[in-house]
Amino acid sequence: MELSLSHRLFNSSSSLPSLFNSRIKLSQTHLFSLNNHHQKLQFFTGLHHKLATSMEPQTTIPHAFDNGSSITSSETGRIGEVKRTTKETNVHVKINLDGTGVAENNSGIPFLDHMLDQLASHGLFDVHVKATGDIHIDDHHTNEDVALAIGTALLQALGDRKGINRFGDFSAPLDEALVHVSLDLSGRPHLNFDVQIPTQRVGTYDTQLVEHFFQSLVNTSGMTLHIRQLAGKNSHHIIEATFKAFARALRQATEYDLRRGGSVPSSKGVLSRS
């Protein structure tokens, strides 16, 4: 089989390369190669669609894992939405793992909102947090319950965790500060927090609450999280580098691995809190 294209199809201007003055021939072998490439493209496009469909999270999770949070979700995709109400706080969290970095955070704790903005911006998650609490006492309860709700929202958005990378690892510098974060979406909650923050407060925010934030998030999300400070003298820089490194590591872990073909990234075949 042979396909011929006449040079009359092209402009006969003398500025055209001389090759257009002759007939262009595509052999049957070339056509087969192009057709084969097209079939492969269709295959991977279909595979991506199947992965996106099969990895949509379930809309419910066991009550034992929600830590008192009421979970709602009316949308498809990897979205978690949590409402948590106690006598101390009222928290509403919504997170989209496949977002664009939209941040709408109003926890009543300005420095915490600034850190949640880092989570959205550097993880490319859409993060929406609205909280009221007994901050007239201190920030402890609100800081804790926001983190618990974010962890629960992550748990919901991840669903059965099919096809994800599972592991994330990132080191983030911020001027003199350098913080390394490594995490595993294993279903097993564990925190190793090796960070020395030199001052007791940044603005009005108690720097002891940083570790407590991540411990609370780990407890409800089922995440193994290691945070290690490699350098740093300024408290603000150290904490912000921590949140930036966490955001990038979490982004790595939650992204899809197309080679995995939608399977659960575990030799056991399941990743769960139980």
GROMACS .gro file of C-alpha atoms in nm:
model
  274
    1MET     CA    1   0.000   0.000   0.000
    2GLU     CA    2   0.131   0.347  -0.089
    3LEU     CA    3  -0.004   0.695  -0.024
    4SER     CA    4   0.111   0.973  -0.258
    5LEU     CA    5   0.073   1.345  -0.195
    6SER     CA    6   0.118   1.568  -0.499
    7HIS     CA    7   0.346   1.868  -0.477
    8ARG     CA    8   0.053   2.072  -0.608
    9LEU     CA    9  -0.095   2.053  -0.257
   10PHE     CA   10   0.185   2.281  -0.142
   11ASN     CA   11   0.263   2.640  -0.234
   12SER     CA   12   0.498   2.636  -0.532
   13SER     CA   13   0.700   2.930  -0.400
   14SER     CA   14   1.072   2.896  -0.468
   15SER     CA   15   1.140   2.955  -0.097
   16LEU     CA   16   1.003   2.609  -0.013
   17PRO     CA   17   1.256   2.330   0.039
   18SER     CA   18   1.337   2.131  -0.270
   19LEU     CA   19   1.191   1.817  -0.117
   20PHE     CA   20   0.841   1.953  -0.182
   21ASN     CA   21   0.917   1.955  -0.556
   22SER     CA   22   0.890   1.580  -0.555
   23ARG     CA   23   0.618   1.342  -0.448
   24ILE     CA   24   0.599   1.247  -0.077
   25LYS     CA   25   0.550   0.878  -0.014
   26LEU     CA   26   0.443   0.716   0.310
   27SER     CA   27   0.511   0.344   0.309
   28GLN     CA   28   0.278   0.087   0.455
   29THR     CA   29   0.531   0.037   0.734
   30HIS     CA   30   0.514   0.406   0.829
   31LEU     CA   31   0.136   0.402   0.827
   32PHE     CA   32   0.135   0.093   1.050
   33SER     CA   33   0.373   0.266   1.291
   34LEU     CA   34   0.152   0.575   1.308
   35ASN     CA   35  -0.157   0.361   1.358
   36ASN     CA   36   0.017   0.162   1.631
   37HIS     CA   37   0.120   0.485   1.807
   38HIS     CA   38  -0.241   0.609   1.789
   39GLN     CA   39  -0.366   0.282   1.942
   40LYS     CA   40  -0.116   0.316   2.227
   41LEU     CA   41  -0.227   0.675   2.291
   42GLN     CA   42  -0.589   0.562   2.303
   43PHE     CA   43  -0.494   0.282   2.545
   44PHE     CA   44  -0.319   0.514   2.793
   45THR     CA   45  -0.596   0.773   2.765
   46GLY     CA   46  -0.848   0.503   2.849
   47LEU     CA   47  -0.630   0.375   3.133
   48HIS     CA   48  -0.606   0.724   3.285
   49HIS     CA   49  -0.986   0.756   3.266
   50LYS     CA   50  -1.033   0.418   3.432
   51LEU     CA   51  -0.786   0.508   3.708
   52ALA     CA   52  -0.958   0.838   3.776
   53THR     CA   53  -1.293   0.660   3.794
   54SER     CA   54  -1.179   0.362   4.001
   55MET     CA   55  -0.990   0.573   4.253
   56GLU     CA   56  -1.280   0.794   4.356
   57PRO     CA   57  -1.308   0.768   4.734
   58GLN     CA   58  -1.595   0.605   4.914
   59THR     CA   59  -1.839   0.853   5.066
   60THR     CA   60  -1.835   0.690   5.409
   61ILE     CA   61  -1.570   0.565   5.647
   62PRO     CA   62  -1.606   0.366   5.968
   63HIS     CA   63  -1.734   0.572   6.261
   64ALA     CA   64  -1.451   0.443   6.478
   65PHE     CA   65  -1.205   0.640   6.264
   66ASP     CA   66  -1.378   0.978   6.249
   67ASN     CA   67  -1.285   1.082   6.605
   68GLY     CA   68  -1.616   1.255   6.664
   69SER     CA   69  -1.624   1.434   6.328
   70SER     CA   70  -1.934   1.433   6.111
   71ILE     CA   71  -1.839   1.357   5.751
   72THR     CA   72  -2.030   1.485   5.450
   73SER     CA   73  -1.957   1.467   5.078
   74SER     CA   74  -2.186   1.544   4.785
   75GLU     CA   75  -1.914   1.564   4.519
   76THR     CA   76  -1.716   1.306   4.326
   77GLY     CA   77  -1.339   1.298   4.320
   78ARG     CA   78  -1.082   1.297   4.597
   79ILE     CA   79  -1.259   1.544   4.824
   80GLY     CA   80  -1.300   1.520   5.198
   81GLU     CA   81  -1.540   1.741   5.393
   82VAL     CA   82  -1.567   1.729   5.769
   83LYS     CA   83  -1.769   1.912   6.032
   84ARG     CA   84  -1.654   1.873   6.390
   85THR     CA   85  -1.850   2.030   6.675
   86THR     CA   86  -1.763   2.008   7.043
   87LYS     CA   87  -1.828   2.224   7.349
   88GLU     CA   88  -1.493   2.391   7.278
   89THR     CA   89  -1.488   2.436   6.899
   90ASN     CA   90  -1.690   2.437   6.580
   91VAL     CA   91  -1.479   2.334   6.281
   92HIS     CA   92  -1.560   2.291   5.912
   93VAL     CA   93  -1.287   2.156   5.681
   94LYS     CA   94  -1.295   2.077   5.311
   95ILE     CA   95  -0.993   1.954   5.115
   96ASN     CA   96  -0.952   1.860   4.749
   97LEU     CA   97  -0.640   1.654   4.681
   98ASP     CA   98  -0.661   1.729   4.309
   99GLY     CA   99  -0.703   2.104   4.345
  100THR     CA  100  -0.502   2.402   4.228
  101GLY     CA  101  -0.383   2.549   4.558
  102VAL     CA  102  -0.689   2.751   4.654
  103ALA     CA  103  -0.674   2.851   5.022
  104GLU     CA  104  -0.967   2.988   5.220
  105ASN     CA  105  -0.872   2.957   5.584
  106ASN     CA  106  -1.016   3.134   5.886
  107SER     CA  107  -0.943   2.941   6.203
  108GLY     CA  108  -0.935   3.243   6.431
  109ILE     CA  109  -0.558   3.182   6.468
  110PRO     CA  110  -0.376   3.403   6.214
  111PHE     CA  111  -0.043   3.220   6.221
  112LEU     CA  112  -0.214   2.882   6.178
  113ASP     CA  113  -0.406   3.022   5.879
  114HIS     CA  114  -0.072   3.131   5.730
  115MET     CA  115   0.060   2.776   5.766
  116LEU     CA  116  -0.256   2.623   5.615
  117ASP     CA  117  -0.204   2.855   5.318
  118GLN     CA  118   0.138   2.691   5.273
  119LEU     CA  119  -0.027   2.349   5.275
  120ALA     CA  120  -0.257   2.456   4.992
  121SER     CA  121  -0.003   2.649   4.788
  122HIS     CA  122   0.281   2.398   4.794
  123GLY     CA  123   0.070   2.082   4.795
  124LEU     CA  124  -0.162   2.215   4.522
  125PHE     CA  125  -0.455   2.113   4.741
  126ASP     CA  126  -0.768   2.322   4.777
  127VAL     CA  127  -0.794   2.380   5.152
  128HIS     CA  128  -1.095   2.543   5.315
  129VAL     CA  129  -1.100   2.578   5.693
  130LYS     CA  130  -1.352   2.771   5.900
  131ALA     CA  131  -1.334   2.741   6.275
  132THR     CA  132  -1.449   2.911   6.590
  133GLY     CA  133  -1.330   2.813   6.935
  134ASP     CA  134  -1.239   2.913   7.287
  135ILE     CA  135  -0.932   3.111   7.181
  136HIS     CA  136  -1.008   3.353   7.465
  137ILE     CA  137  -0.855   3.078   7.681
  138ASP     CA  138  -0.577   2.983   7.438
  139ASP     CA  139  -0.532   2.838   7.088
  140HIS     CA  140  -0.487   2.479   7.203
  141HIS     CA  141  -0.836   2.335   7.140
  142THR     CA  142  -0.888   2.507   6.806
  143ASN     CA  143  -0.540   2.413   6.682
  144GLU     CA  144  -0.604   2.050   6.781
  145ASP     CA  145  -0.955   2.020   6.640
  146VAL     CA  146  -0.861   2.181   6.307
  147ALA     CA  147  -0.581   1.925   6.272
  148LEU     CA  148  -0.811   1.636   6.370
  149ALA     CA  149  -1.062   1.748   6.109
  150ILE     CA  150  -0.796   1.788   5.837
  151GLY     CA  151  -0.668   1.437   5.912
  152THR     CA  152  -1.020   1.296   5.890
  153ALA     CA  153  -1.080   1.481   5.562
  154LEU     CA  154  -0.757   1.334   5.422
  155LEU     CA  155  -0.868   0.987   5.531
  156GLN     CA  156  -1.196   1.031   5.349
  157ALA     CA  157  -1.044   1.185   5.034
  158LEU     CA  158  -0.786   0.905   5.001
  159GLY     CA  159  -1.051   0.632   5.013
  160ASP     CA  160  -0.893   0.288   4.961
  161ARG     CA  161  -0.570   0.458   4.839
  162LYS     CA  162  -0.563   0.266   4.511
  163GLY     CA  163  -0.300   0.377   4.261
  164ILE     CA  164  -0.128   0.642   4.473
  165ASN     CA  165   0.247   0.671   4.526
  166ARG     CA  166   0.190   0.626   4.902
  167PHE     CA  167   0.536   0.758   5.002
  168GLY     CA  168   0.652   1.120   5.002
  169ASP     CA  169   0.987   1.277   5.085
  170PHE     CA  170   1.092   1.640   5.064
  171SER     CA  171   1.337   1.888   5.218
  172ALA     CA  172   1.237   2.254   5.218
  173PRO     CA  173   1.476   2.543   5.282
  174LEU     CA  174   1.364   2.884   5.402
  175ASP     CA  175   1.661   3.118   5.438
  176GLU     CA  176   1.874   2.968   5.716
  177ALA     CA  177   1.617   2.698   5.802
  178LEU     CA  178   1.605   2.353   5.643
  179VAL     CA  179   1.347   2.088   5.733
  180HIS     CA  180   1.314   1.734   5.601
  181VAL     CA  181   0.979   1.550   5.591
  182SER     CA  182   0.926   1.186   5.502
  183LEU     CA  183   0.582   1.025   5.517
  184ASP     CA  184   0.397   0.705   5.441
  185LEU     CA  185   0.020   0.687   5.389
  186SER     CA  186   0.034   0.347   5.552
  187GLY     CA  187  -0.281   0.350   5.762
  188ARG     CA  188  -0.059   0.335   6.072
  189PRO     CA  189  -0.047   0.661   6.271
  190HIS     CA  190   0.299   0.753   6.398
  191LEU     CA  191   0.482   1.084   6.442
  192ASN     CA  192   0.852   1.141   6.490
  193PHE     CA  193   0.901   1.515   6.549
  194ASP     CA  194   1.265   1.623   6.579
  195VAL     CA  195   1.238   2.003   6.560
  196GLN     CA  196   1.391   2.258   6.795
  197ILE     CA  197   1.197   2.585   6.787
  198PRO     CA  198   1.400   2.844   6.980
  199THR     CA  199   1.119   3.074   7.098
  200GLN     CA  200   0.800   3.000   7.288
  201ARG     CA  201   0.584   3.210   7.058
  202VAL     CA  202   0.563   3.343   6.704
  203GLY     CA  203   0.337   3.643   6.739
  204THR     CA  204   0.064   3.510   6.967
  205TYR     CA  205   0.099   3.149   6.850
  206ASP     CA  206   0.242   2.901   7.101
  207THR     CA  207   0.514   2.713   6.913
  208GLN     CA  208   0.448   2.396   7.119
  209LEU     CA  209   0.126   2.367   6.919
  210VAL     CA  210   0.317   2.281   6.599
  211GLU     CA  211   0.400   1.931   6.719
  212HIS     CA  212   0.051   1.892   6.861
  213PHE     CA  213  -0.099   1.991   6.524
  214PHE     CA  214   0.090   1.719   6.339
  215GLN     CA  215   0.024   1.459   6.609
  216SER     CA  216  -0.349   1.524   6.583
  217LEU     CA  217  -0.342   1.510   6.202
  218VAL     CA  218  -0.146   1.183   6.209
  219ASN     CA  219  -0.389   1.025   6.456
  220THR     CA  220  -0.695   1.068   6.234
  221SER     CA  221  -0.539   1.032   5.887
  222GLY     CA  222  -0.350   0.709   5.952
  223MET     CA  223  -0.015   0.850   5.842
  224THR     CA  224   0.342   0.769   5.939
  225LEU     CA  225   0.520   1.104   5.953
  226HIS     CA  226   0.884   1.191   6.024
  227ILE     CA  227   0.982   1.558   6.057
  228ARG     CA  228   1.348   1.646   6.112
  229GLN     CA  229   1.506   1.989   6.136
  230LEU     CA  230   1.844   2.005   5.962
  231ALA     CA  231   1.915   2.374   6.020
  232GLY     CA  232   1.750   2.689   6.144
  233LYS     CA  233   1.758   2.970   6.400
  234ASN     CA  234   1.444   3.172   6.329
  235SER     CA  235   1.125   3.021   6.473
  236HIS     CA  236   0.900   3.151   6.196
  237HIS     CA  237   1.132   3.016   5.926
  238ILE     CA  238   1.160   2.675   6.094
  239ILE     CA  239   0.784   2.630   6.127
  240GLU     CA  240   0.707   2.756   5.778
  241ALA     CA  241   0.974   2.530   5.625
  242THR     CA  242   0.811   2.242   5.814
  243PHE     CA  243   0.468   2.308   5.661
  244LYS     CA  244   0.613   2.360   5.313
  245ALA     CA  245   0.809   2.035   5.326
  246PHE     CA  246   0.504   1.852   5.458
  247ALA     CA  247   0.288   1.992   5.178
  248ARG     CA  248   0.529   1.881   4.905
  249ALA     CA  249   0.581   1.535   5.059
  250LEU     CA  250   0.204   1.487   5.092
  251ARG     CA  251   0.157   1.596   4.731
  252GLN     CA  252   0.406   1.329   4.618
  253ALA     CA  253   0.238   1.060   4.825
  254THR     CA  254  -0.116   1.136   4.710
  255GLU     CA  255  -0.039   1.163   4.338
  256TYR     CA  256  -0.120   0.872   4.107
  257ASP     CA  257   0.140   0.623   3.985
  258LEU     CA  258   0.016   0.523   3.637
  259ARG     CA  259   0.249   0.222   3.629
  260ARG     CA  260   0.060   0.079   3.925
  261GLY     CA  261  -0.257   0.049   3.717
  262GLY     CA  262  -0.492   0.138   4.000
  263SER     CA  263  -0.373  -0.128   4.244
  264VAL     CA  264  -0.321  -0.070   4.615
  265PRO     CA  265   0.047   0.016   4.685
  266SER     CA  266   0.098  -0.258   4.942
  267SER     CA  267   0.218  -0.618   4.930
  268LYS     CA  268  -0.078  -0.697   5.157
  269GLY     CA  269  -0.320  -0.558   4.899
  270VAL     CA  270  -0.485  -0.322   5.145
  271LEU     CA  271  -0.403   0.004   5.325
  272SER     CA  272  -0.637   0.079   5.611
  273ARG     CA  273  -0.653   0.205   5.966
  274SER     CA  274  -0.741  -0.140   6.101
   0.00000   0.00000   0.00000
